Amino acid sequence: MPICGVLGWPVRHSRSPAMHEAGYAALGLGDWRYQLLPVPPELFDEAVRALPGAGFVGANVTIPHKEAAARLADAATDAVRAIGAANTLTFRDGRIHADNTDAPGFLDALPFDPAGRSALVLGAGGSARAVVWALVQGGADVLVWNRSPERAERLCAEIGGRAVQDPPLAADLLVNTTSVGLRNEDPFKALPLHVDASGGYPCVVDLVYGSGPTALVSAAQAAGATVVDGLEVLVRQGARSFERWTGRAAPLDVLRAAARGQTGAAAG
Ligand code: NDP
């Protein structure tokens, strides 16, 4: 019985088990399982090393373990090395392989090829590193704003893009990678935002997700922008992990419905 799971602390609200198990069922992978793996930081390395012996073929990694996962791995992709974080571990040939599917998953979720487009990324935390790396690799012209400007400067020095303190009022793409919106904060007060009917940002991605649309997603939709919400980004990174482990194309609609709680599966 091949087992996968998600390592986090806390992790009980993760939608990944519902998403992956729905995918296994849809493809007839009846003996595959996906488990929540709540592991505190001090036990992370030990827990990961024990997983292959317990039947695990792979694991997703979420807050706060992504950097530890990149350090622990025996082999890592270029994306992991550049971003400094891994969200997907694969146990193969007695080795731990680290990958970052947040970056390509983000590009998969975009409605257009970012090459030659202008992008404004808000935030300079862990998820911003994957988003900026993906956009820079994809040929976009990337500006990065962060509440703490020195963090944006450091990110751009390491990964690419240009740090700005007064972001432009227009760009082809606006990406919110800050945690603003998670607790119903008003993004128009906390962030230097301009999403209105003038269409300054024709495409808006909000990595934050919850039980309903975030205030930023609602405002961008009302302004007529093309909107990608955090659940779609979650689904796309999950689909890439799913494909690495099973070797099968992920049934995207099934994963999407499960992540959005539209199936009988528990949303985690
Ligand atoms: P980090 O803790 O690494 O970074 C948090 C970022 O938010 C920093 O840039 C921080 O700025 C900024 N921030 C926090 N509070 C405020 C505020 N009040 N005003 C302005 N900026 C603020 O978090 P992550 O990058 O890991 O995650 C960020 C969000 O993205 C979370 O909500 C997370 O759930 C979501 N996420 C979604 C994913 C998906 O698949 N949809 C994947 C990964 C993350 P400063 O540096 O100044 O503190």
Short mmCIF file of C-alpha atoms and ligand atoms in Angstrom, two decimals:
data_model
loop_
_atom_site.label_atom_id
_atom_site.label_comp_id
_atom_site.label_asym_id
_atom_site.label_seq_id
_atom_site.Cartn_x
_atom_site.Cartn_y
_atom_site.Cartn_z
CA MET A 1 0.00 0.00 0.00
CA PRO A 2 1.82 3.18 -1.15
CA ILE A 3 1.35 6.03 1.32
CA CYS A 4 1.85 9.78 0.90
CA GLY A 5 1.15 12.56 3.37
CA VAL A 6 1.60 16.17 4.36
CA LEU A 7 4.08 17.23 7.04
CA GLY A 8 3.20 20.43 8.89
CA TRP A 9 2.74 21.99 12.32
CA PRO A 10 -0.14 22.62 12.62
CA VAL A 11 -1.58 20.75 9.64
CA ARG A 12 -5.06 19.59 10.64
CA HIS A 13 -6.81 22.10 8.34
CA SER A 14 -4.92 20.93 5.24
CA ARG A 15 -7.06 20.15 2.21
CA SER A 16 -4.34 17.94 0.70
CA PRO A 17 -5.63 14.58 2.05
CA ALA A 18 -9.09 15.16 0.54
CA MET A 19 -7.56 16.31 -2.74
CA HIS A 20 -5.06 13.47 -3.17
CA GLU A 21 -7.36 10.68 -1.98
CA ALA A 22 -10.07 11.85 -4.39
CA GLY A 23 -7.45 11.71 -7.14
CA TYR A 24 -6.39 8.16 -6.20
CA ALA A 25 -10.02 7.01 -6.19
CA ALA A 26 -10.71 8.59 -9.59
CA LEU A 27 -7.73 6.79 -11.16
CA GLY A 28 -8.49 3.43 -9.55
CA LEU A 29 -5.43 3.63 -7.29
CA GLY A 30 -7.50 2.02 -4.55
CA ASP A 31 -4.57 0.96 -2.38
CA TRP A 32 -2.97 4.44 -2.22
CA ARG A 33 -3.41 6.51 0.94
CA TYR A 34 -2.64 10.11 1.94
CA GLN A 35 -2.24 11.06 5.61
CA LEU A 36 -1.93 14.15 7.75
CA LEU A 37 1.48 14.14 9.43
CA PRO A 38 1.52 16.65 12.30
CA VAL A 39 5.20 16.96 13.24
CA PRO A 40 6.78 19.68 15.41
CA PRO A 41 10.00 21.28 14.10
CA GLU A 42 12.30 19.53 16.58
CA LEU A 43 11.14 16.10 15.32
CA PHE A 44 11.06 16.92 11.60
CA ASP A 45 14.32 15.27 10.46
CA GLU A 46 13.71 12.12 12.50
CA ALA A 47 10.11 11.83 11.28
CA VAL A 48 11.06 12.24 7.61
CA ARG A 49 13.81 9.62 7.82
CA ALA A 50 11.33 7.14 9.33
CA LEU A 51 8.72 7.58 6.58
CA PRO A 52 10.15 5.29 3.85
CA GLY A 53 10.37 2.37 6.31
CA ALA A 54 6.69 2.92 7.15
CA GLY A 55 5.61 2.54 3.51
CA PHE A 56 5.67 6.19 2.43
CA VAL A 57 6.63 6.97 -1.16
CA GLY A 58 6.34 10.74 -0.83
CA ALA A 59 5.29 13.66 1.32
CA ASN A 60 4.21 17.23 0.89
CA VAL A 61 5.78 19.73 3.24
CA THR A 62 4.10 22.85 4.53
CA ILE A 63 4.59 25.54 7.18
CA PRO A 64 7.00 25.63 8.99
CA HIS A 65 9.12 22.84 7.45
CA LYS A 66 9.82 23.83 3.82
CA GLU A 67 13.34 25.13 4.45
CA ALA A 68 14.23 22.18 6.69
CA ALA A 69 13.03 19.84 3.93
CA ALA A 70 15.37 21.48 1.42
CA ARG A 71 18.32 21.11 3.83
CA LEU A 72 17.56 17.50 4.75
CA ALA A 73 17.24 16.07 1.22
CA ASP A 74 19.93 13.92 -0.40
CA ALA A 75 19.09 15.37 -3.83
CA ALA A 76 17.36 18.61 -4.74
CA THR A 77 16.17 20.25 -7.95
CA ASP A 78 17.50 23.62 -9.19
CA ALA A 79 14.21 25.19 -8.05
CA VAL A 80 14.70 23.95 -4.49
CA ARG A 81 18.27 25.25 -4.40
CA ALA A 82 17.33 28.66 -5.80
CA ILE A 83 14.19 29.10 -3.69
CA GLY A 84 15.72 27.53 -0.57
CA ALA A 85 12.56 25.57 0.17
CA ALA A 86 10.97 22.24 -0.78
CA ASN A 87 7.30 21.31 -0.64
CA THR A 88 7.55 17.82 -2.15
CA LEU A 89 9.70 14.92 -0.97
CA THR A 90 9.98 11.64 -2.86
CA PHE A 91 11.52 8.54 -1.29
CA ARG A 92 13.26 6.51 -3.98
CA ASP A 93 16.30 4.21 -4.08
CA GLY A 94 16.97 4.81 -0.40
CA ARG A 95 17.33 8.54 -0.97
CA ILE A 96 15.24 11.61 -0.17
CA HIS A 97 14.58 13.70 -3.29
CA ALA A 98 13.35 17.28 -2.79
CA ASP A 99 11.32 19.26 -5.28
CA ASN A 100 9.41 22.52 -5.26
CA THR A 101 6.05 22.28 -7.03
CA ASP A 102 4.85 25.63 -5.63
CA ALA A 103 6.76 27.43 -8.41
CA PRO A 104 5.57 25.46 -11.49
CA GLY A 105 2.15 25.02 -9.87
CA PHE A 106 1.82 28.79 -9.65
CA LEU A 107 2.69 29.13 -13.36
CA ASP A 108 0.18 26.37 -14.21
CA ALA A 109 -2.53 28.40 -12.44
CA LEU A 110 -1.83 31.57 -14.47
CA PRO A 111 -4.19 32.24 -17.38
CA PHE A 112 -1.29 33.38 -19.60
CA ASP A 113 2.40 32.88 -20.29
CA PRO A 114 4.22 35.47 -18.14
CA ALA A 115 7.04 36.03 -20.65
CA GLY A 116 7.37 39.73 -21.38
CA ARG A 117 4.60 40.67 -18.91
CA SER A 118 4.92 43.03 -15.96
CA ALA A 119 4.21 41.56 -12.52
CA LEU A 120 3.88 43.15 -9.10
CA VAL A 121 4.42 40.71 -6.23
CA LEU A 122 3.30 41.80 -2.76
CA GLY A 123 5.23 40.08 0.02
CA ALA A 124 8.71 38.64 0.46
CA GLY A 125 8.12 35.55 2.63
CA GLY A 126 8.45 31.88 1.74
CA SER A 127 5.70 31.76 -0.86
CA ALA A 128 6.98 34.97 -2.50
CA ARG A 129 10.34 33.28 -3.10
CA ALA A 130 8.67 30.52 -5.16
CA VAL A 131 6.42 32.99 -7.03
CA VAL A 132 9.22 35.44 -7.87
CA TRP A 133 11.53 32.62 -8.97
CA ALA A 134 8.79 31.17 -11.20
CA LEU A 135 7.99 34.54 -12.77
CA VAL A 136 11.64 35.50 -13.32
CA GLN A 137 12.35 32.08 -14.88
CA GLY A 138 9.21 32.55 -16.97
CA GLY A 139 10.56 35.81 -18.42
CA ALA A 140 8.34 38.33 -16.60
CA ASP A 141 9.48 41.77 -15.49
CA VAL A 142 8.99 41.41 -11.72
CA LEU A 143 8.65 44.11 -9.07
CA VAL A 144 8.49 43.14 -5.40
CA TRP A 145 6.96 45.19 -2.59
CA ASN A 146 7.10 44.14 1.04
CA ARG A 147 6.03 45.79 4.31
CA SER A 148 9.61 45.31 5.54
CA PRO A 149 11.55 46.65 2.52
CA GLU A 150 14.89 45.05 3.44
CA ARG A 151 13.33 41.61 3.08
CA ALA A 152 12.19 42.43 -0.48
CA GLU A 153 15.67 43.71 -1.30
CA ARG A 154 17.26 40.52 0.00
CA LEU A 155 14.83 38.34 -1.94
CA CYS A 156 15.52 40.20 -5.20
CA ALA A 157 19.28 40.06 -4.67
CA GLU A 158 19.06 36.29 -4.27
CA ILE A 159 16.34 35.36 -6.77
CA GLY A 160 15.77 38.25 -9.18
CA GLY A 161 13.18 40.96 -9.70
CA ARG A 162 13.42 44.54 -8.41
CA ALA A 163 12.39 45.67 -4.94
CA VAL A 164 10.13 48.75 -4.90
CA GLN A 165 8.77 50.89 -2.10
CA ASP A 166 6.15 52.71 -4.21
CA PRO A 167 4.60 50.03 -6.41
CA PRO A 168 3.14 50.98 -9.78
CA LEU A 169 -0.64 51.43 -10.03
CA ALA A 170 -0.72 49.20 -13.09
CA ALA A 171 0.85 45.88 -14.04
CA ASP A 172 -0.26 42.92 -16.17
CA LEU A 173 -0.30 40.75 -13.07
CA LEU A 174 -0.73 41.41 -9.34
CA VAL A 175 0.14 38.60 -6.92
CA ASN A 176 -0.60 38.78 -3.21
CA THR A 177 1.77 36.46 -1.35
CA THR A 178 1.36 38.20 2.01
CA SER A 179 -0.79 36.62 4.69
CA VAL A 180 -3.07 39.69 4.63
CA GLY A 181 -6.63 38.43 4.13
CA LEU A 182 -6.13 35.27 6.17
CA ARG A 183 -7.84 36.81 9.19
CA ASN A 184 -10.22 39.10 7.28
CA GLU A 185 -7.86 42.09 7.40
CA ASP A 186 -8.68 44.82 4.89
CA PRO A 187 -6.10 44.41 2.10
CA PHE A 188 -6.75 47.98 0.96
CA LYS A 189 -5.46 49.28 4.27
CA ALA A 190 -2.56 46.87 4.81
CA LEU A 191 -1.25 46.77 1.23
CA PRO A 192 -0.45 49.44 -1.38
CA LEU A 193 -3.32 48.27 -3.56
CA HIS A 194 -5.17 49.75 -6.47
CA VAL A 195 -7.83 47.35 -7.71
CA ASP A 196 -10.75 49.29 -9.12
CA ALA A 197 -12.82 49.71 -12.24
CA SER A 198 -9.92 51.39 -14.05
CA GLY A 199 -8.37 47.92 -14.38
CA GLY A 200 -4.86 48.72 -13.17
CA TYR A 201 -4.26 44.99 -12.68
CA PRO A 202 -6.11 42.96 -15.33
CA CYS A 203 -5.05 39.71 -13.66
CA VAL A 204 -4.95 39.20 -9.88
CA VAL A 205 -3.69 36.14 -7.99
CA ASP A 206 -4.30 35.86 -4.25
CA LEU A 207 -2.41 33.01 -2.60
CA VAL A 208 -4.49 33.39 0.56
CA TYR A 209 -7.55 31.16 0.77
CA GLY A 210 -10.22 30.39 3.31
CA SER A 211 -13.79 29.22 3.40
CA GLY A 212 -14.94 31.92 0.96
CA PRO A 213 -13.44 34.47 -1.45
CA THR A 214 -10.94 36.87 0.14
CA ALA A 215 -11.66 40.61 0.11
CA LEU A 216 -8.98 41.03 -2.56
CA VAL A 217 -10.50 38.32 -4.78
CA SER A 218 -13.97 39.86 -4.43
CA ALA A 219 -12.71 43.37 -5.23
CA ALA A 220 -10.70 42.18 -8.23
CA GLN A 221 -13.69 40.23 -9.57
CA ALA A 222 -15.90 43.30 -9.14
CA ALA A 223 -13.32 45.34 -11.07
CA GLY A 224 -13.53 42.88 -13.96
CA ALA A 225 -10.06 41.38 -13.49
CA THR A 226 -9.23 37.78 -14.30
CA VAL A 227 -8.83 36.25 -10.86
CA VAL A 228 -6.94 33.19 -9.65
CA ASP A 229 -7.58 32.29 -6.03
CA GLY A 230 -5.35 30.50 -3.53
CA LEU A 231 -7.22 27.23 -3.85
CA GLU A 232 -6.44 27.00 -7.55
CA VAL A 233 -2.75 27.54 -6.78
CA LEU A 234 -2.98 24.86 -4.07
CA VAL A 235 -4.60 22.44 -6.52
CA ARG A 236 -1.91 23.02 -9.15
CA GLN A 237 1.03 22.43 -6.80
CA GLY A 238 -0.76 19.35 -5.46
CA ALA A 239 -1.33 18.04 -8.96
CA ARG A 240 2.39 18.27 -9.71
CA SER A 241 3.25 16.34 -6.52
CA PHE A 242 0.56 13.76 -7.33
CA GLU A 243 2.10 13.20 -10.77
CA ARG A 244 5.61 12.79 -9.40
CA TRP A 245 4.53 10.09 -6.97
CA THR A 246 1.95 8.14 -9.00
CA GLY A 247 3.42 8.61 -12.49
CA ARG A 248 -0.13 9.37 -13.67
CA ALA A 249 -1.68 12.60 -14.96
CA ALA A 250 -3.59 14.21 -12.10
CA PRO A 251 -7.37 14.43 -12.61
CA LEU A 252 -7.48 18.20 -12.12
CA ASP A 253 -11.25 18.59 -11.91
CA VAL A 254 -11.43 15.90 -9.24
CA LEU A 255 -8.63 17.50 -7.19
CA ARG A 256 -10.26 20.92 -7.60
CA ALA A 257 -13.68 19.73 -6.45
CA ALA A 258 -12.18 17.99 -3.42
CA ALA A 259 -10.08 21.03 -2.46
CA ARG A 260 -13.19 23.18 -2.64
CA GLY A 261 -15.16 20.70 -0.54
CA GLN A 262 -17.56 19.89 -3.39
CA THR A 263 -17.30 16.12 -3.01
CA GLY A 264 -18.23 13.71 -0.28
CA ALA A 265 -14.61 13.66 0.91
CA ALA A 266 -13.75 15.54 4.10
CA ALA A 267 -11.95 18.81 3.39
CA GLY A 268 -9.39 18.21 6.15
P1 NDP B 1 5.54 34.09 5.41
O1 NDP B 1 5.27 34.12 6.88
O2 NDP B 1 6.81 33.50 4.94
O3 NDP B 1 5.45 35.61 4.84
C1 NDP B 1 4.41 36.45 5.23
C2 NDP B 1 4.41 37.70 4.35
O4 NDP B 1 3.24 38.46 4.68
C3 NDP B 1 5.60 38.63 4.56
O5 NDP B 1 5.92 39.25 3.34
C4 NDP B 1 5.04 39.63 5.56
O6 NDP B 1 5.71 40.89 5.53
C5 NDP B 1 3.64 39.79 5.03
N1 NDP B 1 2.69 40.32 6.00
C6 NDP B 1 2.18 39.69 7.09
N2 NDP B 1 1.31 40.49 7.75
C7 NDP B 1 1.26 41.66 7.05
C8 NDP B 1 0.54 42.88 7.22
N3 NDP B 1 -0.31 43.05 8.23
N4 NDP B 1 0.72 43.86 6.31
C9 NDP B 1 1.57 43.68 5.26
N5 NDP B 1 2.27 42.56 5.04
C10 NDP B 1 2.13 41.55 5.93
O7 NDP B 1 4.27 33.36 4.78
P2 NDP B 1 4.16 32.54 3.41
O8 NDP B 1 4.83 33.29 2.33
O9 NDP B 1 4.55 31.13 3.64
O10 NDP B 1 2.56 32.52 3.18
C11 NDP B 1 1.87 33.73 2.90
C12 NDP B 1 0.40 33.42 2.59
O11 NDP B 1 0.30 32.62 1.43
C13 NDP B 1 -0.31 32.63 3.70
O12 NDP B 1 -1.61 33.13 3.83
C14 NDP B 1 -0.36 31.22 3.18
O13 NDP B 1 -1.46 30.49 3.68
C15 NDP B 1 -0.51 31.47 1.69
N6 NDP B 1 0.02 30.36 0.88
C16 NDP B 1 -0.83 29.79 -0.03
C17 NDP B 1 -0.37 28.78 -0.84
C18 NDP B 1 -1.30 28.19 -1.83
O14 NDP B 1 -1.00 27.10 -2.37
N7 NDP B 1 -2.39 28.83 -2.15
C19 NDP B 1 1.01 28.26 -0.74
C20 NDP B 1 1.82 28.95 0.24
C21 NDP B 1 1.31 29.96 1.03
P3 NDP B 1 6.97 41.20 6.52
O15 NDP B 1 8.16 40.59 5.86
O16 NDP B 1 6.99 42.67 6.58
O17 NDP B 1 6.64 40.55 7.85
#
